[in-house]
Coordinates of C-alpha atoms and ligand atoms in Angstrom, one line a residue:
Chain A
M1255 CA 131.3 96.7 45.6
K1256 CA 132.1 100.0 47.2
T1257 CA 129.6 101.2 49.8
F1258 CA 128.7 104.8 49.8
K1259 CA 128.5 106.9 52.9
V1260 CA 125.0 107.9 52.1
E1261 CA 122.8 106.3 49.5
M1262 CA 119.1 106.9 48.6
Q1263 CA 117.3 104.4 46.5
D1264 CA 114.0 105.3 44.9
V1265 CA 112.7 107.3 47.9
H1266 CA 109.2 108.6 47.7
K1267 CA 107.4 111.0 50.0
S1268 CA 104.0 112.6 49.8
F1269 CA 102.3 115.1 52.1
G1270 CA 98.6 114.4 51.7
S1271 CA 98.0 114.6 47.9
K1272 CA 101.2 116.5 47.3
H1273 CA 103.8 114.1 45.9
V1274 CA 107.0 115.8 46.7
L1275 CA 109.7 113.1 46.3
R1276 CA 109.1 110.8 43.3
G1277 CA 111.9 108.4 43.4
V1278 CA 115.0 110.1 44.5
N1279 CA 118.3 108.2 43.8
L1280 CA 121.5 109.7 45.2
E1281 CA 124.9 108.5 46.3
V1282 CA 127.5 110.3 48.3
K1283 CA 131.0 109.0 48.8
K1284 CA 132.8 109.4 52.1
G1285 CA 134.6 112.7 52.4
E1286 CA 132.8 114.1 49.5
S1287 CA 131.0 117.4 49.4
L1288 CA 127.7 117.2 47.5
V1289 CA 125.6 120.2 46.7
I1290 CA 121.9 119.8 45.9
V1291 CA 120.4 122.5 43.7
G1292 CA 116.9 123.0 42.4
G1293 CA 114.0 125.4 42.3
S1294 CA 112.3 126.6 45.4
G1295 CA 109.8 124.1 46.8
T1296 CA 111.1 121.1 44.8
G1297 CA 111.9 119.1 47.8
K1298 CA 115.5 119.8 48.7
S1299 CA 114.9 120.3 52.4
V1300 CA 112.6 117.3 52.5
T1301 CA 115.3 115.2 50.8
I1302 CA 117.8 115.8 53.5
K1303 CA 115.3 115.5 56.3
T1304 CA 114.3 112.1 55.1
I1305 CA 118.0 111.1 55.3
L1306 CA 118.1 112.3 58.9
G1307 CA 114.8 110.5 59.7
L1308 CA 113.1 113.7 60.7
I1309 CA 110.6 113.0 57.9
K1310 CA 109.6 109.4 57.4
A1311 CA 109.9 108.3 53.7
D1312 CA 106.9 106.6 52.3
S1313 CA 108.9 104.0 50.4
G1314 CA 112.5 103.4 49.2
K1315 CA 115.8 102.7 51.0
I1316 CA 118.1 105.1 52.7
L1317 CA 121.5 103.7 53.6
I1318 CA 124.1 105.2 55.8
D1319 CA 127.4 103.3 55.8
G1320 CA 125.5 100.6 54.0
K1321 CA 122.9 100.2 56.7
D1322 CA 119.3 100.8 55.8
I1323 CA 118.1 103.3 58.4
T1324 CA 114.5 103.0 57.4
K1325 CA 114.6 99.4 58.8
A1326 CA 117.0 99.9 61.7
S1327 CA 115.8 99.6 65.3
G1328 CA 115.4 102.8 67.3
K1329 CA 118.7 102.4 69.0
E1330 CA 120.6 101.6 65.9
R1331 CA 119.1 104.6 64.2
D1332 CA 120.0 106.9 67.0
E1333 CA 123.5 105.7 66.7
L1334 CA 123.8 106.2 63.0
L1335 CA 122.1 109.6 63.1
G1336 CA 124.2 110.5 66.2
S1337 CA 127.1 111.0 63.8
C1338 CA 125.1 113.6 61.7
G1339 CA 124.9 117.3 62.1
M1340 CA 122.5 119.7 60.5
L1341 CA 122.2 123.4 59.8
F1342 CA 118.5 124.1 59.5
Q1343 CA 117.2 126.5 56.8
G1344 CA 115.4 128.5 59.5
G1345 CA 118.3 128.3 62.1
A1346 CA 116.2 126.4 64.6
L1347 CA 118.2 127.8 67.5
F1348 CA 116.9 127.1 71.0
D1349 CA 115.4 130.4 72.0
S1350 CA 115.4 129.8 75.7
M1351 CA 119.2 129.3 75.8
T1352 CA 122.0 131.7 75.3
V1353 CA 124.2 131.7 72.2
W1354 CA 127.0 129.7 73.7
E1355 CA 124.7 127.2 75.3
N1356 CA 123.2 126.7 71.9
V1357 CA 126.5 126.0 70.3
A1358 CA 127.6 123.7 73.2
F1359 CA 124.2 121.9 73.4
G1360 CA 125.4 118.7 71.6
L1361 CA 128.4 118.6 73.9
T1362 CA 126.9 119.4 77.2
Q1363 CA 123.5 117.6 76.8
G1364 CA 124.2 115.1 74.1
Q1365 CA 127.7 114.0 75.2
K1366 CA 127.4 115.1 78.9
M1367 CA 130.6 117.2 78.7
S1368 CA 130.9 119.7 81.6
K1369 CA 130.0 123.3 80.9
K1370 CA 133.5 124.4 81.9
K1371 CA 135.1 122.2 79.2
A1372 CA 132.4 123.0 76.6
Y1373 CA 132.6 126.7 76.9
P1374 CA 136.0 127.3 75.2
I1375 CA 135.0 124.9 72.4
A1376 CA 131.8 126.9 71.8
I1377 CA 133.8 130.1 71.7
E1378 CA 136.3 128.7 69.3
K1379 CA 133.4 127.6 67.0
L1380 CA 131.8 131.0 67.2
K1381 CA 135.1 132.6 66.2
A1382 CA 135.3 130.1 63.2
V1383 CA 132.0 131.5 61.9
G1384 CA 133.2 135.1 62.4
L1385 CA 131.4 135.9 65.7
S1386 CA 133.1 137.2 68.8
E1387 CA 132.8 136.1 72.4
D1388 CA 130.8 139.2 73.2
I1389 CA 127.6 137.7 72.0
A1390 CA 128.1 134.4 73.8
Q1391 CA 125.8 135.4 76.7
Q1392 CA 123.1 136.9 74.4
Y1393 CA 119.9 135.2 73.4
P1394 CA 119.3 134.2 69.7
A1395 CA 116.4 136.6 69.5
E1396 CA 118.8 139.5 70.1
L1397 CA 120.9 138.7 67.0
S1398 CA 120.5 139.6 63.4
G1399 CA 119.3 136.9 60.9
G1400 CA 122.7 136.4 59.5
M1401 CA 124.3 136.1 62.9
Q1402 CA 121.6 133.5 63.9
K1403 CA 122.5 131.5 60.8
R1404 CA 126.1 131.5 61.7
V1405 CA 125.4 130.5 65.3
S1406 CA 123.4 127.7 64.0
L1407 CA 126.3 126.7 61.7
A1408 CA 128.6 126.7 64.7
R1409 CA 126.2 124.5 66.6
A1410 CA 126.1 122.0 63.7
I1411 CA 129.8 121.5 63.5
A1412 CA 130.6 121.8 67.2
S1413 CA 130.4 118.0 68.0
H1414 CA 132.4 117.0 64.9
P1415 CA 129.8 115.1 63.0
D1416 CA 130.7 112.5 60.4
I1417 CA 128.0 113.7 58.0
I1418 CA 126.9 117.3 57.9
F1419 CA 123.9 118.7 56.2
F1420 CA 123.8 122.4 55.4
D1421 CA 120.5 123.8 54.3
E1422 CA 121.2 127.1 52.6
P1423 CA 124.2 128.1 54.7
T1424 CA 124.9 131.4 53.0
T1425 CA 121.4 132.7 52.4
G1426 CA 121.0 136.0 54.1
L1427 CA 124.7 136.7 54.5
D1428 CA 126.8 139.4 52.9
P1429 CA 129.1 138.3 50.1
I1430 CA 132.2 138.4 52.3
M1431 CA 130.7 136.5 55.1
A1432 CA 129.3 134.1 52.6
D1433 CA 132.8 133.4 51.4
V1434 CA 134.0 132.9 55.0
I1435 CA 131.3 130.3 55.5
N1436 CA 132.0 128.6 52.2
N1437 CA 135.7 128.3 53.2
L1438 CA 134.6 127.0 56.6
I1439 CA 132.5 124.3 55.0
R1440 CA 135.3 123.4 52.6
K1441 CA 137.7 123.2 55.6
T1442 CA 135.3 121.0 57.6
V1443 CA 135.2 118.5 54.9
K1444 CA 138.9 118.6 54.1
E1445 CA 140.3 118.7 57.7
L1446 CA 137.8 116.6 59.5
G1447 CA 137.2 114.2 56.7
A1448 CA 133.5 114.8 57.1
T1449 CA 130.9 114.1 54.4
A1450 CA 128.8 117.2 53.5
I1451 CA 125.5 117.5 51.8
S1452 CA 124.5 121.1 51.2
I1453 CA 121.6 122.9 49.6
T1454 CA 122.2 126.3 48.1
H1455 CA 120.8 128.6 45.5
D1456 CA 124.0 130.6 45.4
M1457 CA 126.1 129.5 42.3
A1458 CA 129.3 131.1 43.7
S1459 CA 128.8 128.9 46.8
V1460 CA 128.2 125.8 44.6
R1461 CA 131.5 126.4 42.8
K1462 CA 133.4 126.9 46.0
I1463 CA 132.1 124.0 48.1
A1464 CA 131.0 121.3 45.8
D1465 CA 132.9 118.2 44.7
S1466 CA 129.8 117.1 43.0
V1467 CA 126.4 118.6 42.2
A1468 CA 122.9 117.0 42.0
M1469 CA 120.0 118.8 40.6
I1470 CA 116.5 118.0 41.8
Y1471 CA 113.4 118.7 39.6
E1472 CA 109.9 117.5 40.0
G1473 CA 110.8 115.2 42.9
K1474 CA 113.7 113.4 41.1
I1475 CA 117.4 113.9 40.7
I1476 CA 117.7 114.7 37.0
W1477 CA 121.4 115.3 36.9
H1478 CA 124.3 114.3 39.2
G1479 CA 127.9 114.8 38.3
P1480 CA 131.3 116.2 39.3
I1481 CA 131.6 120.0 39.6
E1482 CA 133.9 120.2 36.6
K1483 CA 131.1 118.9 34.4
L1484 CA 128.5 121.4 35.6
E1485 CA 129.2 123.9 32.9
N1486 CA 129.0 121.3 30.1
S1487 CA 126.4 119.0 31.6
G1488 CA 124.6 118.7 28.3
N1489 CA 121.4 118.9 30.4
E1490 CA 119.2 121.8 29.4
Y1491 CA 117.5 121.9 32.8
V1492 CA 120.8 122.3 34.5
D1493 CA 122.0 124.9 32.0
Q1494 CA 118.9 127.0 32.5
F1495 CA 119.2 126.7 36.3
I1496 CA 122.9 127.6 36.7
H1497 CA 122.6 130.5 34.3
G1498 CA 119.4 131.7 35.9
K1499 CA 117.5 132.1 32.6
E1500 CA 113.8 132.5 32.3
D1501 CA 113.6 130.7 29.0
G1502 CA 114.0 127.0 29.0
P1503 CA 112.3 123.7 29.9
I1504 CA 111.7 124.7 33.5
R1505 CA 108.4 126.5 33.9
F1506 CA 107.0 128.1 37.0
Chain B
M794 CA 70.9 103.7 49.6
K795 CA 73.8 105.9 48.5
F796 CA 73.0 108.3 51.2
I797 CA 73.2 105.6 53.9
L798 CA 76.4 104.3 52.4
N799 CA 77.8 107.8 52.5
I800 CA 77.0 108.2 56.2
C801 CA 78.5 104.9 57.0
Q802 CA 81.7 105.9 55.2
R803 CA 81.9 109.1 57.1
L804 CA 81.3 107.5 60.4
G805 CA 83.8 104.8 59.6
A806 CA 86.5 107.4 58.7
R807 CA 85.8 109.3 61.9
L808 CA 86.1 106.1 63.9
L809 CA 89.4 105.2 62.3
D810 CA 90.7 108.7 63.1
F811 CA 89.6 108.3 66.7
F812 CA 91.4 105.0 67.1
E813 CA 94.5 106.4 65.4
V814 CA 94.6 109.3 67.8
M815 CA 93.9 107.1 70.8
G816 CA 96.7 104.7 69.7
R817 CA 99.1 107.5 69.2
L818 CA 98.2 109.0 72.6
I819 CA 98.7 105.8 74.4
L820 CA 102.0 105.2 72.8
F821 CA 103.0 108.7 73.7
A822 CA 102.0 108.2 77.3
L823 CA 103.9 104.9 77.5
T824 CA 107.1 106.4 76.0
A825 CA 106.8 109.4 78.4
L826 CA 106.4 107.0 81.3
K827 CA 109.4 104.9 80.2
D828 CA 111.6 108.0 79.9
V829 CA 110.5 109.3 83.3
L830 CA 111.6 106.1 84.9
L831 CA 114.8 105.3 82.9
P832 CA 118.0 107.4 82.6
P833 CA 119.3 109.7 81.4
Y834 CA 117.8 112.2 83.9
Y835 CA 118.0 115.9 83.7
P836 CA 117.8 117.0 87.4
R837 CA 118.2 120.7 86.6
L838 CA 115.3 120.6 84.1
I839 CA 113.1 118.7 86.6
G840 CA 113.9 121.2 89.3
S841 CA 113.0 124.2 87.1
Q842 CA 109.7 122.5 86.1
L843 CA 108.9 121.7 89.8
I844 CA 109.3 125.4 90.6
N845 CA 107.3 126.5 87.5
I846 CA 104.4 124.1 88.1
G847 CA 104.4 124.1 91.9
Y848 CA 105.5 127.5 93.2
Y849 CA 104.0 129.7 90.5
S850 CA 100.6 127.9 90.7
L851 CA 100.3 128.5 94.5
T852 CA 98.5 131.8 94.3
V853 CA 95.9 130.7 91.8
V854 CA 95.2 127.4 93.5
G855 CA 95.2 129.0 96.9
L856 CA 92.7 131.6 95.9
T857 CA 90.4 129.0 94.3
A858 CA 90.5 126.8 97.4
L859 CA 89.9 129.7 99.8
F860 CA 86.8 131.0 98.0
S861 CA 85.5 127.5 97.4
G862 CA 85.7 126.7 101.1
M863 CA 84.0 130.0 101.9
V864 CA 81.1 129.6 99.6
L865 CA 80.7 126.0 100.6
A866 CA 80.2 127.0 104.2
L867 CA 77.8 129.7 103.3
Q868 CA 75.7 127.5 101.0
S869 CA 75.5 124.5 103.3
Y870 CA 74.4 126.8 106.1
T871 CA 71.5 128.2 104.2
G872 CA 70.6 124.9 102.6
F873 CA 70.9 122.8 105.8
A874 CA 68.9 125.3 107.8
R875 CA 65.8 123.9 106.1
F876 CA 66.1 120.7 107.9
N877 CA 67.9 121.9 111.0
A878 CA 71.2 120.3 110.2
E879 CA 73.4 123.5 110.3
S880 CA 75.8 121.7 112.7
A881 CA 77.0 119.5 109.8
I882 CA 78.8 122.4 108.1
A883 CA 82.2 121.5 109.3
N884 CA 81.8 117.9 108.1
V885 CA 80.4 119.0 104.7
V886 CA 83.2 121.5 104.1
V887 CA 86.1 119.2 105.0
L888 CA 84.7 116.2 103.1
S889 CA 83.9 118.1 99.9
I890 CA 87.1 120.0 99.9
T891 CA 89.5 117.1 100.5
R892 CA 87.7 114.5 98.4
E893 CA 86.5 116.5 95.4
L894 CA 86.8 120.3 95.2
A895 CA 90.5 120.7 96.0
P896 CA 91.7 118.1 93.5
V897 CA 89.3 118.9 90.7
L898 CA 89.4 122.7 91.0
A899 CA 93.2 122.8 91.4
G900 CA 93.5 120.4 88.5
L901 CA 91.3 122.6 86.3
M902 CA 93.2 125.7 87.3
V903 CA 96.6 124.2 86.7
A904 CA 95.4 122.7 83.4
G905 CA 94.6 126.3 82.3
R906 CA 97.9 127.7 83.5
I907 CA 100.4 124.9 83.0
G908 CA 98.8 122.8 80.4
A909 CA 98.5 125.8 78.1
S910 CA 102.0 127.0 78.6
I911 CA 103.6 123.6 78.1
A912 CA 101.6 123.1 74.9
A913 CA 102.5 126.6 73.6
E914 CA 106.2 126.1 74.4
I915 CA 106.6 122.7 72.9
A916 CA 104.5 123.6 69.9
T917 CA 106.6 126.6 69.2
M918 CA 109.7 124.4 69.4
R919 CA 108.1 122.0 67.0
V920 CA 107.1 124.7 64.5
T921 CA 110.5 126.3 64.5
E922 CA 112.2 122.9 64.1
Q923 CA 113.9 123.2 67.5
I924 CA 112.7 119.7 68.4
D925 CA 114.2 118.3 65.1
A926 CA 117.5 120.2 65.9
M927 CA 117.6 118.6 69.3
S928 CA 117.5 115.1 67.9
T929 CA 120.3 115.8 65.5
L930 CA 122.4 116.8 68.5
K931 CA 122.0 113.4 70.1
V932 CA 119.4 114.6 72.7
N933 CA 116.2 112.7 72.8
P934 CA 113.3 115.3 73.0
F935 CA 111.2 112.8 75.0
Q936 CA 113.9 112.6 77.7
Y937 CA 114.8 116.3 77.6
L938 CA 111.5 118.0 77.2
I939 CA 108.7 115.7 78.0
A940 CA 109.9 113.5 80.9
P941 CA 110.9 116.4 83.2
R942 CA 107.5 118.1 82.7
V943 CA 105.4 115.0 83.2
L944 CA 107.4 114.0 86.3
A945 CA 107.2 117.4 87.8
G946 CA 103.5 117.6 87.2
T947 CA 102.8 114.3 88.8
I948 CA 104.9 115.1 91.8
M949 CA 103.7 118.7 92.3
L950 CA 100.0 118.4 92.0
P951 CA 99.6 116.4 95.2
F952 CA 101.5 119.1 97.1
L953 CA 99.4 121.8 95.6
V954 CA 96.2 119.9 96.5
F955 CA 97.4 119.3 100.1
I956 CA 97.9 123.0 100.5
A957 CA 94.5 123.6 98.8
D958 CA 92.9 121.3 101.4
I959 CA 94.2 123.3 104.2
I960 CA 93.3 126.7 102.7
G961 CA 89.9 125.4 101.6
V962 CA 89.0 124.2 105.1
F963 CA 90.3 127.4 106.5
G964 CA 88.0 129.4 104.2
G965 CA 85.0 127.4 105.5
F966 CA 86.2 128.1 109.0
L967 CA 86.4 131.8 108.4
V968 CA 82.9 132.0 107.1
A969 CA 81.5 129.7 109.8
V970 CA 83.1 131.6 112.6
Y971 CA 83.0 135.2 111.5
V972 CA 79.8 135.3 109.4
L973 CA 77.7 132.5 110.9
D974 CA 78.9 132.9 114.5
F975 CA 80.0 129.3 115.1
N976 CA 82.4 128.6 118.0
A977 CA 85.9 128.5 116.5
F978 CA 87.2 125.8 118.8
A979 CA 84.2 123.5 118.3
Y980 CA 84.4 123.9 114.5
I981 CA 88.1 122.9 114.4
Q982 CA 87.5 120.0 116.7
Q983 CA 84.6 118.8 114.7
T984 CA 86.6 119.0 111.5
W985 CA 89.5 117.2 112.9
E986 CA 87.4 114.4 114.4
F987 CA 85.4 113.9 111.3
V988 CA 88.0 113.8 108.6
E989 CA 89.5 110.4 107.8
F990 CA 92.8 109.5 106.2
I991 CA 91.2 108.1 103.1
D992 CA 89.4 111.5 102.4
V993 CA 92.7 113.3 102.1
A994 CA 94.7 110.4 100.6
S995 CA 92.1 109.8 97.8
G996 CA 92.3 113.5 96.9
L997 CA 96.1 113.4 96.7
V998 CA 96.1 110.3 94.5
K999 CA 93.6 112.0 92.2
A1000 CA 95.9 115.0 92.2
A1001 CA 98.8 112.9 91.0
V1002 CA 96.7 111.4 88.2
F1003 CA 95.5 114.9 87.2
G1004 CA 99.1 116.2 87.2
F1005 CA 100.1 113.4 84.9
I1006 CA 97.1 114.1 82.6
I1007 CA 97.7 117.9 82.5
T1008 CA 101.4 117.7 81.6
L1009 CA 100.9 114.7 79.3
M1010 CA 98.2 116.5 77.3
G1011 CA 100.2 119.7 77.2
C1012 CA 103.3 117.8 75.8
Y1013 CA 101.2 115.7 73.4
C1014 CA 99.3 118.5 71.8
G1015 CA 102.5 120.6 71.5
Y1016 CA 104.5 117.7 70.1
Y1017 CA 102.0 117.0 67.4
S1018 CA 101.2 120.6 66.7
G1019 CA 100.3 121.7 63.3
R1020 CA 102.3 124.2 61.3
G1021 CA 102.5 128.0 61.9
A1022 CA 101.1 130.3 64.5
Q1023 CA 97.7 128.7 64.0
G1024 CA 99.1 125.3 64.9
V1025 CA 100.5 126.7 68.1
G1026 CA 97.1 128.3 69.0
S1027 CA 95.1 125.2 68.5
A1028 CA 97.7 123.0 70.3
T1029 CA 97.2 125.3 73.3
T1030 CA 93.4 125.1 73.2
N1031 CA 93.3 121.4 72.6
A1032 CA 95.7 120.8 75.5
V1033 CA 93.5 122.7 78.0
V1034 CA 90.2 121.3 76.7
S1035 CA 91.3 117.7 76.5
A1036 CA 93.0 117.8 79.9
S1037 CA 90.0 119.3 81.6
I1038 CA 87.6 116.7 80.1
L1039 CA 90.0 113.9 81.0
I1040 CA 90.3 115.3 84.6
L1041 CA 86.5 115.2 85.0
I1042 CA 86.1 111.7 83.6
S1043 CA 89.0 110.2 85.6
N1044 CA 87.8 112.0 88.7
Y1045 CA 84.5 110.2 88.5
L1046 CA 86.2 106.8 87.9
L1047 CA 88.6 107.3 90.8
S1048 CA 85.8 108.3 93.1
Q1049 CA 84.1 105.1 92.1
V1050 CA 87.2 103.1 92.9
F1051 CA 87.8 104.8 96.3
F1052 CA 84.4 105.0 97.7
S1053 CA 82.3 102.2 96.5
Ligands
ATP111 N1 105.9 119.0 56.9 C1 105.3 119.3 55.7 N2 104.0 119.1 55.5 C2 103.4 119.4 54.3 N3 104.1 119.8 53.2 C3 105.4 119.9 53.3 C4 106.1 119.7 54.6 N4 107.4 120.0 54.4 C5 107.5 120.3 53.1 N5 106.3 120.3 52.4 C6 106.1 120.6 51.0 O1 107.1 120.0 50.3 C7 107.5 120.7 49.2 C8 109.0 120.8 49.2 O2 109.5 121.5 50.3 P1 111.0 121.8 50.6 O3 111.0 122.5 51.9 O4 111.8 120.5 50.5 O5 111.4 122.8 49.5 P2 112.9 123.3 49.1 O6 113.3 122.6 47.9 O7 113.7 123.1 50.3 O8 112.6 124.8 48.8 P3 113.4 126.1 49.2 O9 114.5 126.2 48.3 O10 112.4 127.2 49.1 O11 113.8 125.9 50.6 C9 106.9 122.1 49.4 O12 105.8 122.2 48.4 C10 106.3 122.1 50.7 O13 105.1 122.8 50.8
MG112 MG1 114.4 124.3 51.7

């Protein structure tokens, strides 16, 4: 049997009386780019945070490289998750550090690389997301929202993670910059052989970066298939969502 | 009957909550302690916390000690005059300052200044997911954020209190000599001959414990902060209130240990 890079089996999560994840099943192959779509507040961010262990699942299994991280010891878990990078929906930049220190944080503090060696890498990553060296010494609060998002993206990919999570990478960017970011995500997967799990509402972005697509609705994955099948999924929830129609089975 | 059952149920739930919080706090303290002692260390972060906690608290702690020493001299004079014991002022001042007032007052002032700012800073990082981001970048937030603060607080408070001891005694001296017309040399000699090592040492040990409590509660309340601006606000309040109460309780217990 082939082991998946990331696998979720019947994962549940509630916050108080709010049952957010109601049995999520998901498999991602190594080197694959999966995009999760779904309505606002359906638990997309919660799903990827449970994979990273930032939110503890109530029940179910989460396997990375075949190992169940919900049962792993603290050290094992740190190691498994050490190979993960994440772009947070809200950016989550360290506001007490400059832009380049943010991007280099995983290198200088996590891997103990010297600042001298980390600086050029940080600048290179900033350039990859369309930002110039001029802003390297600025603080995140001095940047626009879209620029913060891109700095955050640069930080997520700077230490070459094995598995990368992108939570709405293109939200708040202009269409051209969004395309640059989409290409960058594509390239990260292709060239570095990374596995990517992204969340987006932007259908252009889905078509550009996805190998496969999963749709979450009411705390479950209701459809999961290759991107080629997205248009003819035969699933009326998916149809309604990708065409952005008000009429259909999904009610708000 | 139903009424009584209801009350029992509520009490039981409260009790469970209490034990849950205590358990979590103890676990938090042990983890912090472990990360203070074991590598990796972040010397630069420890240094900046030492400066933040120590140097920037000097003014407020110094002023508190100065006026406490002054008022102590004044009050003991008027009080002791009733049974002709005015000559004991120097003894009263140095004893109260070193054993109790300097550590407790410095502890409470620093709890307000440092405990609050640590809680606000860490709670903000929690709310904006910076702590989550840190752990995805292979940096353990306990080692990076909490250990340096707890270590710096535990080291720095004894220094602050030692300085407060000196300033507090000096405050008493000022009032005794310039207001109450005591002989300066005799006052200093009396102070010096009366004070014992254990008086000062016990105060410094208390200070170290208070420093640990202040920074630990600041970190704990920030780390488990609720969501949003309100979460940050109540984390700050809780940090200061819980640290202050714990300081007063542990002060009594430590005094009991040292002097009985
Ligand atoms: N830490 C938390 N505590 C309580 N409730 C939470 C928490 N995190 C998420 N939720 C709830 O879980 C639900 C799903 O949240 P989630 O952030 O996963 O939505 P989402 O699918 O990412 O939506 P969006 O597209 O708007 O980002 C929401 O109803 C939210 O209120
Ligand atoms: Mg989200």
